[in-house]
């Protein structure tokens, strides 16, 4: 084992939305910071997700094999590179709604309250929108929470076919809104260009890539993490730091804590509550296709969302979820997970190739909050990582799907020459789609019922923090990215103070 001779003020593990944003916040302190990232830099051309070949090669699946509840292996759709999943995400950066922070009764159970409220996150949402250059327009969506600052950039215009749908939706009394999008000169803003790159240029920050952290070692009493063990180029290294921050994503951070068990922490580090890895959530997501009578470009931004059914509708008193259009299907990574959608399309339009099928379709993503269930969890069996996950809240999700089919039918009745009628191939995301994973180390005030305190510091280990999507005590139907970023900025404020 090689022991690095440096002593770092902070070691951050992972460079995704959480880790990449945090290092950007901490770099100006001038403190000595080490970032350990298991992936490498993603070549620029590879992040242009325009080629359907990418899907076939499954380039954005991690090299890992994980196992489902029944022990069936699968290849998780998660990206290991500098920037983490923000290198492959769609850059739809929305705030959670005010009620998402409160206790909400769903059809299948309760979504528990967060220990902090929307007002506590609001300044950090504004800071996050500035940092990630979010383009948007407030005021169209009645569920939009109050903003202390306007979006820093104006909204992105809809592709004409999508504009046509939105116009019809408005006439029907719905409230289609412009999707807030993080966009810079290079395309979608991500936590490499916005986070790690400016941080390494500015501060005393060292980034090591190809550095997979395998274990955290504590002092003999178990009160502090003393060293971080990583594999780099087949060699074991030990790095020493005063403060250690996990930002490996909700599944991998929990797995790392569980793997780092020792005499003082026999069930995994900081796991006196038994909650590390539990309450895994990932939303229920269905992609649905609307067939256009004319050809659309293969690549265009997602720009529209509809939250009219977010908290329910006249026939259903419980939350249903969020809908957004999918952008050019050829650039939509998760679409690769949906062969049933393509086979559905092939039946409707026989003789068309994949590319033609894709360019005759508008995709719609339907997302419904799943509820925390301690039996849904990350579990280790020896070296194997299992995701025990039973979807819940599916009646609400089904309602959303059927409600949206009704809406699309009405759109087609209003413009019969623009859309093919009556078929809506769709597919619900399987276990391997862990894009919206969260919840495995929930934060809270009580050490018996949460893993992290309000600063996302583990209750049990004074110098250990978790700053990725693990901290969510409940989910929402909104995509998680902006909330992970805002929280990293919030925890960053606390760490700046702590570092003096
Ligand atoms: C295809 C796709 C589309 C998405 N679209 C959107 C969207 O439009 N809007 C939105 O809000 N969200 C979207 N998301 C979700 C969003 O990307 C995530 O919520 C966000 O990136 C989570 O941030 P994180 O810091 O928790 O983890 P990640 O971004 O996953 O980062 C974790 C990092 O840790 C590294 N790592 C893991 N294990 C180790 C280890 N042992 N040692 C060292 N490094 C390690 C990984 O390589 C990675 O860099 C999308 C996700 C995907 C996959």
XYZ file of C-alpha atoms and ligand atoms in Angstrom:
553
model
C 0.000 0.000 0.000
C 1.369 3.419 -0.954
C 0.690 6.120 1.641
C 0.390 9.557 0.049
C 2.674 11.967 1.948
C 0.230 14.899 1.796
C -2.296 15.829 4.465
C -5.401 17.314 2.833
C -7.877 19.662 4.473
C -10.707 18.065 2.519
C -10.990 14.894 0.445
C -14.021 14.733 -1.853
C -14.931 11.396 -3.415
C -16.848 11.725 -6.713
C -17.237 14.633 -9.140
C -20.942 14.486 -10.062
C -23.623 17.073 -9.282
C -22.786 16.926 -5.552
C -18.984 16.559 -5.495
C -18.232 18.743 -8.530
C -20.380 21.581 -7.208
C -18.949 21.343 -3.694
C -15.347 21.604 -4.834
C -16.212 24.720 -6.842
C -17.642 26.260 -3.665
C -14.660 25.280 -1.507
C -11.816 26.118 -3.929
C -11.760 29.879 -3.125
C -10.934 29.067 0.534
C -7.433 28.125 -0.652
C -7.612 24.972 1.493
C -5.770 21.895 0.292
C -8.372 19.743 -1.423
C -8.082 16.320 -3.040
C -10.767 14.928 -5.338
C -10.817 11.210 -6.034
C -12.853 10.183 -9.093
C -13.060 6.585 -10.267
C -13.781 7.559 -13.888
C -11.684 9.389 -16.460
C -12.446 12.488 -18.528
C -15.181 11.768 -21.049
C -14.047 12.699 -24.554
C -15.997 15.744 -25.726
C -17.346 14.066 -28.842
C -18.666 11.170 -26.734
C -20.825 13.508 -24.722
C -22.608 14.634 -27.900
C -25.327 12.053 -27.610
C -26.517 12.258 -31.160
C -25.617 8.931 -32.587
C -27.940 6.013 -32.140
C -24.843 3.774 -32.160
C -24.143 5.066 -28.678
C -27.298 3.363 -27.505
C -26.435 0.063 -29.077
C -22.990 0.045 -27.555
C -24.455 0.981 -24.183
C -21.544 3.310 -23.775
C -23.080 4.975 -20.774
C -23.576 1.886 -18.723
C -21.120 1.462 -15.878
C -18.697 -1.461 -16.112
C -20.179 -2.839 -12.853
C -22.618 -5.672 -12.555
C -25.269 -5.265 -9.874
C -28.014 -7.702 -8.841
C -31.745 -7.232 -8.395
C -33.934 -8.561 -5.572
C -34.053 -11.988 -7.210
C -30.323 -12.137 -7.707
C -30.564 -11.436 -11.456
C -27.534 -9.479 -12.699
C -27.931 -6.203 -14.556
C -25.741 -3.460 -15.894
C -26.626 -0.171 -14.141
C -27.205 2.915 -16.231
C -24.895 5.229 -14.390
C -21.891 7.105 -15.694
C -18.428 6.958 -14.147
C -16.372 9.854 -15.454
C -15.323 13.342 -14.350
C -18.701 15.070 -14.027
C -20.530 11.849 -13.103
C -24.072 11.621 -14.364
C -24.170 15.306 -15.263
C -22.089 14.323 -18.326
C -25.032 12.332 -19.693
C -27.977 14.084 -18.107
C -30.505 16.215 -19.973
C -29.788 19.358 -17.978
C -33.439 19.874 -16.969
C -32.801 21.789 -13.745
C -36.031 22.322 -11.808
C -36.621 23.257 -8.206
C -38.655 20.955 -6.005
C -42.071 22.411 -5.224
C -42.769 23.907 -1.775
C -45.013 21.017 -0.744
C -42.323 18.516 -1.731
C -40.564 19.543 1.492
C -43.686 18.909 3.571
C -45.524 15.756 4.542
C -47.797 14.779 1.658
C -50.394 12.045 1.619
C -50.111 9.895 -1.499
C -52.467 7.203 -2.607
C -50.066 4.465 -1.447
C -48.718 6.129 1.681
C -47.021 9.178 3.103
C -44.152 11.146 1.664
C -42.461 12.345 4.862
C -41.505 15.966 5.516
C -37.936 17.143 5.162
C -36.290 18.590 8.293
C -35.775 21.828 6.308
C -38.286 23.672 4.161
C -38.289 25.203 0.699
C -37.366 28.599 2.199
C -34.143 27.087 3.579
C -33.158 25.862 0.118
C -34.406 28.862 -1.864
C -31.200 30.986 -1.734
C -29.183 27.940 -2.801
C -31.565 27.169 -5.676
C -30.955 30.739 -6.891
C -27.181 30.304 -6.510
C -27.367 26.950 -8.321
C -29.344 28.473 -11.210
C -26.732 31.218 -11.604
C -23.831 28.761 -11.466
C -25.331 26.259 -13.925
C -26.673 29.035 -16.216
C -30.267 27.942 -16.093
C -32.511 29.215 -18.898
C -36.168 29.457 -17.952
C -39.311 31.487 -17.574
C -41.289 31.662 -14.347
C -45.014 32.253 -14.186
C -46.509 29.711 -16.587
C -46.711 26.802 -14.148
C -48.989 27.295 -11.122
C -46.884 24.801 -9.093
C -43.703 26.892 -9.570
C -42.413 27.964 -6.132
C -41.421 31.593 -5.425
C -37.999 32.730 -6.701
C -35.967 35.441 -4.958
C -34.099 35.955 -8.254
C -35.238 35.567 -11.842
C -33.790 32.833 -14.006
C -30.414 34.161 -15.143
C -31.158 33.415 -18.825
C -34.345 33.471 -20.910
C -36.192 30.308 -21.822
C -35.226 28.125 -24.808
C -37.816 28.211 -27.610
C -39.722 25.032 -28.430
C -39.122 22.988 -31.561
C -42.110 23.864 -33.868
C -43.904 20.497 -33.398
C -43.583 20.842 -29.622
C -44.773 24.450 -29.831
C -47.848 23.219 -31.703
C -48.623 20.707 -28.957
C -48.127 23.386 -26.273
C -50.458 25.798 -28.068
C -53.171 23.141 -28.165
C -52.599 22.236 -24.500
C -53.005 25.909 -23.541
C -56.286 26.080 -25.473
C -57.433 23.038 -23.497
C -56.807 24.948 -20.281
C -53.552 23.230 -19.322
C -50.393 25.129 -18.374
C -47.431 23.930 -20.423
C -44.287 25.668 -19.188
C -40.750 26.189 -20.425
C -38.426 23.577 -18.957
C -35.578 25.184 -16.990
C -32.359 24.086 -18.737
C -28.716 24.439 -17.738
C -26.984 25.601 -20.923
C -23.601 27.186 -21.590
C -21.428 27.827 -24.647
C -20.542 24.143 -24.864
C -24.105 22.829 -24.546
C -25.525 21.489 -21.294
C -23.738 22.774 -18.216
C -22.277 19.960 -16.128
C -20.294 19.552 -12.947
C -17.010 19.137 -14.816
C -17.087 22.435 -16.737
C -18.944 24.257 -13.942
C -17.329 22.524 -10.975
C -14.072 20.595 -11.096
C -12.366 22.444 -13.975
C -12.710 25.990 -12.561
C -11.919 24.642 -9.076
C -8.686 22.962 -10.149
C -7.689 26.134 -12.036
C -8.419 28.365 -9.085
C -7.549 26.781 -5.772
C -5.128 24.329 -4.178
C -7.145 21.477 -5.656
C -5.775 18.150 -6.906
C -7.959 15.868 -9.015
C -6.996 12.221 -9.349
C -8.927 10.288 -11.979
C -9.114 6.514 -12.308
C -9.097 6.531 -8.493
C -11.750 4.149 -7.195
C -12.258 4.497 -3.455
C -12.746 1.083 -1.879
C -12.727 1.780 1.851
C -12.703 4.439 4.577
C -10.574 3.819 7.689
C -11.371 5.359 11.076
C -9.291 5.992 14.181
C -9.444 3.221 16.822
C -12.408 4.792 18.633
C -14.349 5.067 15.356
C -15.047 8.768 15.878
C -13.129 10.097 12.839
C -12.210 8.957 9.357
C -8.428 8.963 9.212
C -7.672 7.630 5.741
C -9.293 6.972 2.403
C -8.169 3.879 0.509
C -8.298 3.965 -3.278
C -7.220 1.765 -6.175
C -5.296 3.615 -8.859
C -3.828 1.695 -11.778
C -4.086 -1.607 -9.907
C -2.191 -0.203 -6.907
C -3.637 0.483 -3.423
C -3.170 4.021 -2.062
C -4.001 5.671 1.270
C -4.885 9.374 1.418
C -5.100 11.337 4.664
C -7.616 14.158 5.183
C -9.150 16.241 7.976
C -12.595 16.224 6.402
C -13.908 13.522 4.067
C -16.915 14.040 1.800
C -18.654 11.181 -0.011
C -20.308 12.161 -3.292
C -20.364 8.858 -5.170
C -24.103 8.918 -5.928
C -26.754 7.505 -3.586
C -26.088 3.853 -4.371
C -22.293 3.887 -4.385
C -21.953 6.155 -1.325
C -24.154 3.805 0.696
C -22.232 0.790 -0.606
C -18.927 2.404 0.389
C -20.157 3.058 3.936
C -21.403 -0.526 4.219
C -18.108 -1.887 2.834
C -16.071 0.158 5.332
C -17.434 -1.659 8.383
C -15.006 -2.137 11.271
C -15.070 -3.155 14.938
C -16.590 0.150 16.066
C -19.030 0.248 13.171
C -19.916 -3.420 12.634
C -22.875 -2.744 10.318
C -21.079 -0.209 8.182
C -19.697 3.246 8.918
C -22.118 5.666 10.541
C -24.814 3.023 10.475
C -25.970 2.876 14.101
C -29.463 3.691 12.821
C -29.347 0.723 10.429
C -30.564 3.100 7.726
C -27.478 3.280 5.488
C -28.578 1.990 2.081
C -32.270 1.884 3.024
C -35.152 3.931 1.592
C -33.632 3.835 -1.880
C -35.889 5.763 -4.250
C -35.643 6.286 -8.011
C -39.094 7.429 -9.157
C -41.392 5.598 -11.490
C -40.625 6.740 -14.997
C -42.465 5.934 -18.218
C -41.461 7.128 -21.646
C -44.334 7.517 -24.097
C -44.175 8.264 -27.792
C -46.482 10.460 -29.823
C -46.217 9.898 -33.556
C -45.887 12.915 -35.763
C -47.135 12.946 -39.364
C -44.009 14.840 -40.420
C -40.311 14.476 -39.699
C -38.685 16.075 -36.677
C -34.982 16.741 -36.256
C -33.194 13.911 -34.432
C -31.657 16.368 -31.990
C -33.309 19.241 -30.206
C -33.566 20.300 -26.590
C -36.232 19.172 -24.209
C -38.101 22.401 -23.592
C -41.616 21.765 -22.290
C -43.117 20.415 -19.104
C -46.604 20.019 -17.730
C -47.338 19.950 -13.999
C -51.129 20.185 -14.167
C -51.476 16.719 -12.630
C -48.577 17.120 -10.175
C -50.815 17.231 -7.112
C -53.712 15.260 -8.661
C -56.768 16.255 -10.677
C -60.551 16.446 -10.308
C -60.841 12.645 -10.291
C -57.816 11.790 -8.155
C -57.028 13.549 -4.883
C -53.424 12.396 -4.665
C -50.216 13.486 -6.394
C -49.710 11.988 -9.842
C -46.499 13.479 -11.176
C -44.527 15.491 -13.656
C -44.411 15.316 -17.471
C -41.707 16.693 -19.750
C -41.033 16.291 -23.424
C -37.972 14.269 -24.263
C -36.150 16.322 -26.849
C -34.688 14.758 -29.970
C -34.951 11.061 -29.388
C -31.526 10.406 -30.877
C -29.910 12.315 -28.027
C -31.980 10.848 -25.233
C -29.870 8.331 -23.392
C -32.512 6.621 -21.290
C -34.426 5.889 -24.453
C -31.843 3.205 -25.080
C -33.462 1.323 -22.227
C -36.759 1.135 -24.004
C -36.686 -1.471 -26.764
C -40.436 -2.120 -26.226
C -41.097 1.445 -27.351
C -39.192 0.887 -30.559
C -40.890 -2.454 -31.216
C -44.238 -0.732 -30.614
C -43.247 1.895 -33.139
C -42.124 -0.722 -35.639
C -45.635 -2.235 -35.586
C -47.198 1.127 -36.319
C -44.737 2.121 -39.016
C -43.459 -1.129 -40.569
C -40.483 -0.814 -42.875
C -38.997 2.163 -41.054
C -35.465 1.968 -39.669
C -34.629 2.971 -36.125
C -33.550 6.434 -37.195
C -36.728 7.128 -39.174
C -38.856 5.819 -36.335
C -37.092 8.094 -33.930
C -37.463 11.165 -36.136
C -41.219 10.703 -36.493
C -41.788 10.804 -32.739
C -42.112 13.209 -29.865
C -41.265 11.448 -26.632
C -42.801 12.336 -23.286
C -41.301 11.439 -19.939
C -43.727 10.803 -17.101
C -42.254 10.801 -13.592
C -44.012 9.860 -10.357
C -42.556 10.132 -6.873
C -41.891 6.808 -5.184
C -42.216 6.596 -1.413
C -39.430 5.713 1.011
C -39.587 2.065 2.034
C -36.842 0.676 4.291
C -37.020 -2.635 2.401
C -35.996 -0.878 -0.810
C -32.294 -0.766 -0.325
C -28.684 -1.210 -1.298
C -27.506 -4.522 0.155
C -24.086 -6.132 -0.007
C -23.660 -9.899 -0.224
C -19.901 -10.355 -0.112
C -18.577 -8.331 -3.032
C -21.975 -8.302 -4.782
C -24.103 -5.177 -4.722
C -27.841 -5.895 -4.664
C -30.620 -3.399 -5.240
C -33.693 -4.708 -3.443
C -36.307 -2.483 -5.021
C -40.075 -2.974 -5.325
C -41.726 -0.046 -7.107
C -44.549 1.609 -5.157
C -47.134 4.322 -5.735
C -47.878 2.728 -9.110
C -51.587 3.517 -9.169
C -50.728 7.226 -9.127
C -48.254 6.602 -11.934
C -50.804 4.627 -13.993
C -53.286 7.451 -13.531
C -50.710 9.896 -14.867
C -50.040 7.673 -17.887
C -53.729 7.288 -18.770
C -54.458 10.949 -18.097
C -51.679 11.902 -20.501
C -52.977 9.519 -23.179
C -56.336 11.313 -22.923
C -54.571 14.634 -23.328
C -52.607 13.450 -26.379
C -55.801 12.110 -27.951
C -57.388 15.517 -27.521
C -54.296 17.138 -29.075
C -54.667 14.862 -32.078
C -58.358 15.623 -32.428
C -57.456 19.301 -32.494
C -54.793 18.818 -35.202
C -55.652 15.581 -37.047
C -53.280 16.208 -39.957
C -50.252 16.741 -37.690
C -50.243 13.553 -35.655
C -50.842 9.858 -36.268
C -53.832 8.765 -34.275
C -54.427 6.378 -31.509
C -51.152 4.607 -30.686
C -48.877 5.528 -27.835
C -46.041 3.038 -27.504
C -44.637 3.320 -24.011
C -42.236 1.644 -21.653
C -41.623 1.881 -17.916
C -38.015 2.066 -16.831
C -36.493 -1.154 -15.477
C -34.291 -1.572 -12.392
C -31.143 -0.774 -14.392
C -32.274 2.835 -14.881
C -31.000 4.383 -11.665
C -30.736 7.909 -13.104
C -32.876 9.449 -10.344
C -31.531 7.372 -7.437
C -31.695 9.011 -4.003
C -32.465 8.527 -0.326
C -29.974 5.947 0.980
C -28.530 8.175 3.770
C -31.412 10.441 4.705
C -30.723 13.623 6.675
C -32.571 14.596 9.843
C -32.248 15.793 13.413
C -32.567 12.427 15.148
C -29.633 9.997 14.965
C -32.039 7.086 15.475
C -34.058 7.868 12.356
C -31.495 9.413 10.012
C -27.888 8.901 8.902
C -26.887 12.540 8.368
C -27.480 15.669 10.398
C -28.811 18.894 8.893
C -25.357 19.760 7.499
C -25.189 16.320 5.848
C -22.499 15.276 8.329
C -22.882 11.708 9.576
C -24.335 11.687 13.098
C -21.660 9.278 14.260
C -18.454 10.410 12.591
C -17.489 14.021 13.111
C -15.453 14.577 9.933
C -17.512 12.523 7.466
C -20.097 14.146 5.146
C -22.295 12.836 2.312
C -23.130 15.404 -0.379
C -24.931 13.599 -3.183
C -28.551 12.539 -3.698
C -28.327 10.162 -0.693
C -29.604 12.793 1.751
C -33.225 13.001 0.450
C -35.667 11.867 3.204
C -38.405 11.666 0.574
C -38.494 12.027 -3.170
C -40.507 14.313 -5.439
C -41.677 13.823 -9.026
C -39.194 16.467 -10.234
C -35.759 15.474 -11.568
C -33.253 15.595 -8.689
C -30.226 17.373 -10.181
C -30.818 20.996 -9.122
C -31.682 19.953 -5.572
C -28.422 17.961 -5.310
C -26.511 21.000 -6.620
C -28.308 23.444 -4.293
C -27.658 21.198 -1.314
C -23.950 20.942 -2.168
C -23.816 24.757 -2.120
C -25.653 24.789 1.222
C -23.303 22.240 2.798
C -20.440 24.160 1.165
C -21.395 27.274 3.172
C -21.217 25.228 6.359
C -17.853 23.699 5.407
C -16.380 27.105 4.528
C -17.240 28.194 8.088
C -15.938 25.013 9.623
C -12.667 25.275 7.712
C -12.292 28.834 9.030
C -29.276 9.714 -18.581
C -29.564 10.596 -17.412
C -30.334 11.744 -17.589
C -30.600 12.580 -16.496
N -31.274 13.745 -16.716
C -31.478 14.591 -15.671
C -32.088 15.859 -15.870
O -32.405 16.256 -16.988
N -32.310 16.633 -14.787
C -31.919 16.263 -13.531
O -32.151 17.021 -12.576
N -31.329 15.091 -13.315
C -31.079 14.259 -14.352
N -30.428 13.082 -14.134
C -30.023 12.761 -12.763
C -28.762 13.535 -12.343
O -27.746 13.328 -13.291
C -28.364 13.062 -10.955
O -29.421 13.341 -10.057
C -27.107 13.728 -10.417
O -26.023 13.625 -11.306
C -26.758 13.078 -9.090
O -25.593 13.663 -8.574
P -24.712 12.881 -7.522
O -23.616 13.809 -7.106
O -25.600 12.313 -6.490
O -24.084 11.622 -8.298
P -23.386 11.429 -9.710
O -23.624 12.565 -10.610
O -23.759 10.068 -10.156
O -21.821 11.428 -9.363
C -21.200 10.399 -8.639
C -19.709 10.413 -8.967
O -19.004 9.556 -8.070
C -18.083 8.766 -8.797
N -17.853 7.538 -7.998
C -18.764 6.570 -7.720
N -18.211 5.638 -6.922
C -16.928 6.035 -6.685
C -15.844 5.484 -5.943
N -15.998 4.347 -5.237
N -14.650 6.146 -5.928
C -14.488 7.316 -6.617
N -15.486 7.871 -7.356
C -16.700 7.245 -7.370
C -18.768 8.541 -10.128
O -17.854 8.172 -11.137
C -19.403 9.912 -10.369
O -18.490 10.807 -10.978
C -30.130 12.239 -15.202
C -29.361 11.088 -15.033
C -29.074 10.273 -16.119
C -28.223 9.038 -15.906
